Amino acid sequence: MIVSRLFIQSALVAVIGLEPLVADAVSLLPIQSVAVGESRPAHRVDEKHSESRQAIHQLHPEQIERSILRVLEQEMAGKVRAVHAVVIDPLDPMKVPSGDMSLRILPSGVEGGLGRRVFHIQVDMNGKSWQTIDAIADVSASIDAVVPTRAIQIDSVIDAEDITTHRVKLTDLDHQLMTDVKDVIGKSAVRPLQTNNPIRLGMLKRPNAVRKGDRVSIEARHGGLSIQVTGLAKSSGEIGQTATVINVDSGKELRAKIVGPGAVRVEFSPRLFARCGLAGQPF
């Protein structure tokens, strides 16, 4: 194959013309390598800063709140349905030494019931006492109180369908609110009870076994002898109380002890014969 001299000369000129460009491209490679090498130490510095930030230990208000809540739950066990605590001071995290941290509520900080309270907290680091801090928290509690499902009138006997329970926030641990429906069923109202209003102990009483205007059985008993007549109640009362009744046969008024629903008992004595003036009937 015969290559012309003119072609060879043209090729050499082209190669010579590209040489500066190739040299420039090659010269850039060390610069790029240095740039990459320099970025790595900067990355390691960022990692060191991150590790430094993670090494900083803090005591957060939420941790204090949980410690207080555990103590309150033990303090109020059996008295309330739920207890709540909201720390209002401190509000910002506190720096503490690195290590294992534990909190202890000192005894002087667990008295006072509900409301705003101060708690003295011992901070231990790695099993050793580090510092005592004061925390202020608002303490509240709630119970499931018995409430009427309808309006209940005075002396009305309360049935199971008349009541339910609602969660109620307390203002005082000595609340006197009824929490067990079993303690309310069968009782009667001392005063009108409004729907959904919590029922207190003083609002209830045992139901009247005898009501004014009821017909009652009047009994006189002595030893094995028992005499019964029909009477009319002139007053109301519970079992064990005394009511005024009238013997419907003799028209005589008597004071009798209520012994059961619609049943009263009078003292049996010979004087009753003479006072009532009824042959064969002592009252």
Tab-separated table of C-alpha atoms in Angstrom:
chain	number	residue	atom	x	y	z
A	1	MET	CA	0.000	0.000	0.000
A	2	ILE	CA	1.435	3.350	-1.012
A	3	VAL	CA	0.673	6.325	1.298
A	4	SER	CA	1.220	9.711	-0.151
A	5	ARG	CA	3.706	12.079	1.431
A	6	LEU	CA	0.997	14.727	1.617
A	7	PHE	CA	-1.256	12.534	3.844
A	8	ILE	CA	1.584	11.747	6.269
A	9	GLN	CA	2.426	15.394	6.661
A	10	SER	CA	-1.231	16.250	7.386
A	11	ALA	CA	-1.470	13.558	10.073
A	12	LEU	CA	1.656	14.775	11.840
A	13	VAL	CA	0.333	18.301	11.900
A	14	ALA	CA	-2.928	17.090	13.516
A	15	VAL	CA	-1.107	15.142	16.232
A	16	ILE	CA	1.163	18.038	17.036
A	17	GLY	CA	-1.852	20.325	17.283
A	18	LEU	CA	-3.636	18.041	19.834
A	19	GLU	CA	-0.631	17.612	22.123
A	20	PRO	CA	-1.266	20.775	24.232
A	21	LEU	CA	-4.857	19.719	24.818
A	22	VAL	CA	-3.838	16.258	26.020
A	23	ALA	CA	-1.225	17.762	28.304
A	24	ASP	CA	-3.771	20.124	29.819
A	25	ALA	CA	-6.178	17.240	30.456
A	26	VAL	CA	-3.492	15.182	32.133
A	27	SER	CA	-2.448	18.130	34.255
A	28	LEU	CA	-5.940	18.371	35.713
A	29	LEU	CA	-5.875	14.862	37.222
A	30	PRO	CA	-3.630	15.646	40.221
A	31	ILE	CA	-5.757	18.677	41.039
A	32	GLN	CA	-8.936	16.573	41.194
A	33	SER	CA	-7.188	13.946	43.317
A	34	VAL	CA	-6.096	16.570	45.821
A	35	ALA	CA	-9.616	17.967	46.014
A	36	VAL	CA	-11.028	14.564	46.874
A	37	GLY	CA	-8.290	13.956	49.390
A	38	GLU	CA	-8.971	17.263	51.088
A	39	SER	CA	-12.729	16.554	51.473
A	40	ARG	CA	-12.155	13.467	53.590
A	41	PRO	CA	-10.625	15.237	56.612
A	42	ALA	CA	-13.555	17.683	56.555
A	43	HIS	CA	-15.983	14.726	56.692
A	44	ARG	CA	-14.113	13.269	59.656
A	45	VAL	CA	-14.354	16.603	61.445
A	46	ASP	CA	-18.137	16.576	60.968
A	47	GLU	CA	-18.289	13.055	62.431
A	48	LYS	CA	-16.265	14.187	65.448
A	49	HIS	CA	-18.651	17.090	66.032
A	50	SER	CA	-21.627	14.720	65.759
A	51	GLU	CA	-20.063	12.318	68.243
A	52	SER	CA	-19.368	15.227	70.575
A	53	ARG	CA	-22.989	16.319	70.444
A	54	GLN	CA	-24.207	12.778	71.166
A	55	ALA	CA	-21.903	12.562	74.195
A	56	ILE	CA	-23.674	15.476	75.913
A	57	HIS	CA	-26.097	14.037	78.522
A	58	GLN	CA	-29.275	15.841	79.525
A	59	LEU	CA	-32.024	15.422	82.098
A	60	HIS	CA	-35.334	16.229	80.437
A	61	PRO	CA	-38.544	17.403	82.190
A	62	GLU	CA	-40.312	14.316	80.819
A	63	GLN	CA	-37.935	12.075	82.783
A	64	ILE	CA	-38.641	14.021	85.970
A	65	GLU	CA	-42.368	13.800	85.272
A	66	ARG	CA	-42.264	10.011	84.895
A	67	SER	CA	-40.371	9.608	88.175
A	68	ILE	CA	-42.882	11.802	90.020
A	69	LEU	CA	-45.793	9.915	88.474
A	70	ARG	CA	-44.481	6.541	89.666
A	71	VAL	CA	-44.307	7.826	93.245
A	72	LEU	CA	-47.799	9.352	93.041
A	73	GLU	CA	-49.289	6.113	91.748
A	74	GLN	CA	-47.935	4.294	94.798
A	75	GLU	CA	-49.071	7.076	97.125
A	76	MET	CA	-52.659	7.104	95.820
A	77	ALA	CA	-53.091	3.409	95.092
A	78	GLY	CA	-56.645	2.324	95.914
A	79	LYS	CA	-57.841	5.911	96.313
A	80	VAL	CA	-58.149	7.063	92.708
A	81	ARG	CA	-58.636	5.579	89.275
A	82	ALA	CA	-55.863	7.617	87.606
A	83	VAL	CA	-53.291	10.183	88.698
A	84	HIS	CA	-51.688	12.895	86.567
A	85	ALA	CA	-48.602	15.098	87.004
A	86	VAL	CA	-47.418	18.003	84.849
A	87	VAL	CA	-43.981	19.452	85.578
A	88	ILE	CA	-43.950	23.243	85.301
A	89	ASP	CA	-40.409	23.765	86.583
A	90	PRO	CA	-37.864	23.005	85.226
A	91	LEU	CA	-39.088	23.344	81.649
A	92	ASP	CA	-35.690	23.126	79.926
A	93	PRO	CA	-33.311	20.144	79.810
A	94	MET	CA	-30.482	20.129	82.335
A	95	LYS	CA	-26.907	19.086	81.539
A	96	VAL	CA	-25.652	16.136	83.570
A	97	PRO	CA	-22.399	14.130	83.563
A	98	SER	CA	-22.146	11.189	81.205
A	99	GLY	CA	-22.996	7.765	82.589
A	100	ASP	CA	-25.931	5.842	84.008
A	101	MET	CA	-28.470	8.221	85.544
A	102	SER	CA	-31.249	7.422	88.024
A	103	LEU	CA	-33.741	9.640	89.864
A	104	ARG	CA	-35.062	9.238	93.411
A	105	ILE	CA	-37.942	11.248	94.886
A	106	LEU	CA	-37.007	12.109	98.452
A	107	PRO	CA	-39.641	11.442	101.162
A	108	SER	CA	-40.163	15.128	101.923
A	109	GLY	CA	-41.559	15.588	98.441
A	110	VAL	CA	-44.390	13.026	98.461
A	111	GLU	CA	-46.850	14.665	100.843
A	112	GLY	CA	-49.538	17.170	100.028
A	113	GLY	CA	-52.295	15.458	98.035
A	114	LEU	CA	-53.531	17.225	94.923
A	115	GLY	CA	-52.657	20.629	93.476
A	116	ARG	CA	-49.279	22.307	93.015
A	117	ARG	CA	-46.501	20.475	94.822
A	118	VAL	CA	-42.743	20.688	95.196
A	119	PHE	CA	-40.712	17.489	94.817
A	120	HIS	CA	-37.113	17.094	95.951
A	121	ILE	CA	-35.317	14.820	93.503
A	122	GLN	CA	-31.975	13.137	94.063
A	123	VAL	CA	-30.018	12.679	90.806
A	124	ASP	CA	-27.570	9.761	90.910
A	125	MET	CA	-24.879	9.217	88.279
A	126	ASN	CA	-23.214	5.811	87.978
A	127	GLY	CA	-24.719	4.793	91.309
A	128	LYS	CA	-23.405	7.807	93.200
A	129	SER	CA	-25.243	10.886	94.447
A	130	TRP	CA	-24.611	13.816	92.134
A	131	GLN	CA	-27.105	16.603	92.865
A	132	THR	CA	-30.524	17.311	94.452
A	133	ILE	CA	-32.942	19.398	92.420
A	134	ASP	CA	-36.394	20.826	93.130
A	135	ALA	CA	-39.217	20.231	90.677
A	136	ILE	CA	-42.662	21.853	90.764
A	137	ALA	CA	-45.588	19.868	89.373
A	138	ASP	CA	-49.352	20.224	89.171
A	139	VAL	CA	-50.883	17.006	90.510
A	140	SER	CA	-54.426	15.908	89.718
A	141	ALA	CA	-56.403	12.663	89.926
A	142	SER	CA	-59.648	11.195	88.697
A	143	ILE	CA	-62.097	8.479	89.699
A	144	ASP	CA	-65.052	6.663	88.174
A	145	ALA	CA	-67.943	8.181	90.128
A	146	VAL	CA	-71.510	6.902	90.248
A	147	VAL	CA	-73.986	9.286	88.583
A	148	PRO	CA	-77.759	9.081	87.952
A	149	THR	CA	-78.976	8.384	84.443
A	150	ARG	CA	-82.216	10.221	85.252
A	151	ALA	CA	-83.563	12.657	87.826
A	152	ILE	CA	-84.254	10.854	91.114
A	153	GLN	CA	-86.733	12.227	93.619
A	154	ILE	CA	-86.500	12.259	97.412
A	155	ASP	CA	-87.052	8.843	99.045
A	156	SER	CA	-87.015	7.102	95.667
A	157	VAL	CA	-85.306	3.711	95.795
A	158	ILE	CA	-82.427	3.534	93.314
A	159	ASP	CA	-82.319	0.604	90.887
A	160	ALA	CA	-79.444	-0.624	88.712
A	161	GLU	CA	-80.806	1.054	85.579
A	162	ASP	CA	-80.968	4.406	87.374
A	163	ILE	CA	-77.184	4.824	87.628
A	164	THR	CA	-73.906	4.496	85.721
A	165	THR	CA	-70.291	5.661	86.178
A	166	HIS	CA	-68.465	8.661	84.703
A	167	ARG	CA	-64.780	9.632	84.933
A	168	VAL	CA	-64.577	12.659	87.251
A	169	LYS	CA	-61.568	14.886	88.003
A	170	LEU	CA	-61.004	15.373	91.718
A	171	THR	CA	-60.175	18.548	93.585
A	172	ASP	CA	-59.616	16.745	96.899
A	173	LEU	CA	-58.793	13.179	97.850
A	174	ASP	CA	-61.392	13.356	100.644
A	175	HIS	CA	-64.207	13.549	98.099
A	176	GLN	CA	-66.963	11.322	99.616
A	177	LEU	CA	-68.083	10.394	96.101
A	178	MET	CA	-69.663	7.004	95.488
A	179	THR	CA	-67.514	4.817	93.229
A	180	ASP	CA	-69.205	1.404	93.473
A	181	VAL	CA	-72.694	0.960	92.013
A	182	LYS	CA	-73.302	-1.901	94.481
A	183	ASP	CA	-73.161	0.605	97.336
A	184	VAL	CA	-75.854	2.730	95.687
A	185	ILE	CA	-78.379	0.195	94.400
A	186	GLY	CA	-81.210	-0.277	96.875
A	187	LYS	CA	-80.544	3.006	98.680
A	188	SER	CA	-82.947	5.944	98.599
A	189	ALA	CA	-82.233	9.595	97.908
A	190	VAL	CA	-82.065	12.058	100.780
A	191	ARG	CA	-82.586	14.909	98.309
A	192	PRO	CA	-83.304	15.187	94.570
A	193	LEU	CA	-80.473	13.817	92.424
A	194	GLN	CA	-79.765	15.405	89.050
A	195	THR	CA	-78.764	13.506	85.926
A	196	ASN	CA	-74.972	12.963	85.540
A	197	ASN	CA	-74.156	14.738	88.813
A	198	PRO	CA	-71.838	12.585	90.983
A	199	ILE	CA	-73.578	11.000	93.975
A	200	ARG	CA	-72.016	11.623	97.387
A	201	LEU	CA	-72.317	9.459	100.461
A	202	GLY	CA	-74.459	12.017	102.296
A	203	MET	CA	-77.033	11.999	99.501
A	204	LEU	CA	-78.114	8.430	100.258
A	205	LYS	CA	-79.799	6.552	103.047
A	206	ARG	CA	-81.324	3.182	103.615
A	207	PRO	CA	-84.796	3.071	102.076
A	208	ASN	CA	-87.797	3.570	104.322
A	209	ALA	CA	-89.190	0.221	105.352
A	210	VAL	CA	-92.395	1.980	106.453
A	211	ARG	CA	-93.896	5.002	104.709
A	212	LYS	CA	-96.461	7.391	106.054
A	213	GLY	CA	-99.950	6.210	105.059
A	214	ASP	CA	-98.884	2.582	104.527
A	215	ARG	CA	-100.820	-0.236	106.119
A	216	VAL	CA	-98.522	-2.140	108.460
A	217	SER	CA	-98.540	-5.266	110.542
A	218	ILE	CA	-98.306	-4.468	114.266
A	219	GLU	CA	-96.885	-7.277	116.350
A	220	ALA	CA	-96.646	-7.738	120.083
A	221	ARG	CA	-94.436	-10.616	121.170
A	222	HIS	CA	-93.593	-12.004	124.564
A	223	GLY	CA	-91.825	-15.324	124.911
A	224	GLY	CA	-93.628	-17.770	122.678
A	225	LEU	CA	-96.749	-15.580	122.484
A	226	SER	CA	-97.256	-13.329	119.454
A	227	ILE	CA	-100.269	-11.182	118.653
A	228	GLN	CA	-100.641	-9.295	115.367
A	229	VAL	CA	-103.096	-6.650	114.238
A	230	THR	CA	-103.337	-4.295	111.280
A	231	GLY	CA	-102.221	-0.720	111.641
A	232	LEU	CA	-101.727	2.489	109.691
A	233	ALA	CA	-98.393	4.304	109.639
A	234	LYS	CA	-98.466	7.988	110.563
A	235	SER	CA	-94.725	8.488	109.904
A	236	SER	CA	-91.948	7.008	107.794
A	237	GLY	CA	-88.751	5.330	108.878
A	238	GLU	CA	-85.982	2.839	108.218
A	239	ILE	CA	-85.481	-0.545	109.828
A	240	GLY	CA	-84.451	-0.027	113.426
A	241	GLN	CA	-86.109	3.368	113.722
A	242	THR	CA	-89.338	4.133	115.600
A	243	ALA	CA	-92.553	5.091	113.820
A	244	THR	CA	-95.991	6.187	114.952
A	245	VAL	CA	-98.775	3.769	113.975
A	246	ILE	CA	-102.499	3.468	114.661
A	247	ASN	CA	-104.311	0.247	115.463
A	248	VAL	CA	-107.127	0.329	112.904
A	249	ASP	CA	-109.342	-1.813	115.170
A	250	SER	CA	-108.961	0.135	118.398
A	251	GLY	CA	-107.998	3.530	116.951
A	252	LYS	CA	-105.182	3.742	119.485
A	253	GLU	CA	-101.913	5.439	118.554
A	254	LEU	CA	-98.687	3.580	119.348
A	255	ARG	CA	-94.946	4.055	119.067
A	256	ALA	CA	-93.490	0.948	117.428
A	257	LYS	CA	-90.070	-0.197	116.240
A	258	ILE	CA	-89.745	-0.876	112.526
A	259	VAL	CA	-88.511	-4.459	112.088
A	260	GLY	CA	-89.005	-4.935	108.366
A	261	PRO	CA	-90.805	-3.641	105.290
A	262	GLY	CA	-94.367	-2.912	106.417
A	263	ALA	CA	-93.794	-4.507	109.827
A	264	VAL	CA	-93.512	-2.917	113.291
A	265	ARG	CA	-93.277	-4.313	116.796
A	266	VAL	CA	-94.537	-2.939	120.079
A	267	GLU	CA	-93.425	-3.804	123.565
A	268	PHE	CA	-95.697	-6.465	125.110
A	269	SER	CA	-96.687	-5.598	128.672
A	270	PRO	CA	-99.768	-5.963	130.884
A	271	ARG	CA	-100.151	-2.178	130.954
A	272	LEU	CA	-101.189	-2.248	127.311
A	273	PHE	CA	-104.319	-4.202	128.223
A	274	ALA	CA	-105.507	-1.609	130.705
A	275	ARG	CA	-104.509	1.387	128.593
A	276	CYS	CA	-106.214	0.192	125.433
A	277	GLY	CA	-109.242	-1.211	127.266
A	278	LEU	CA	-109.683	-4.051	124.779
A	279	ALA	CA	-110.537	-7.522	126.047
A	280	GLY	CA	-108.180	-10.093	124.646
A	281	GLN	CA	-106.155	-7.480	122.722
A	282	PRO	CA	-103.247	-5.793	124.461
A	283	PHE	CA	-103.058	-2.718	122.161
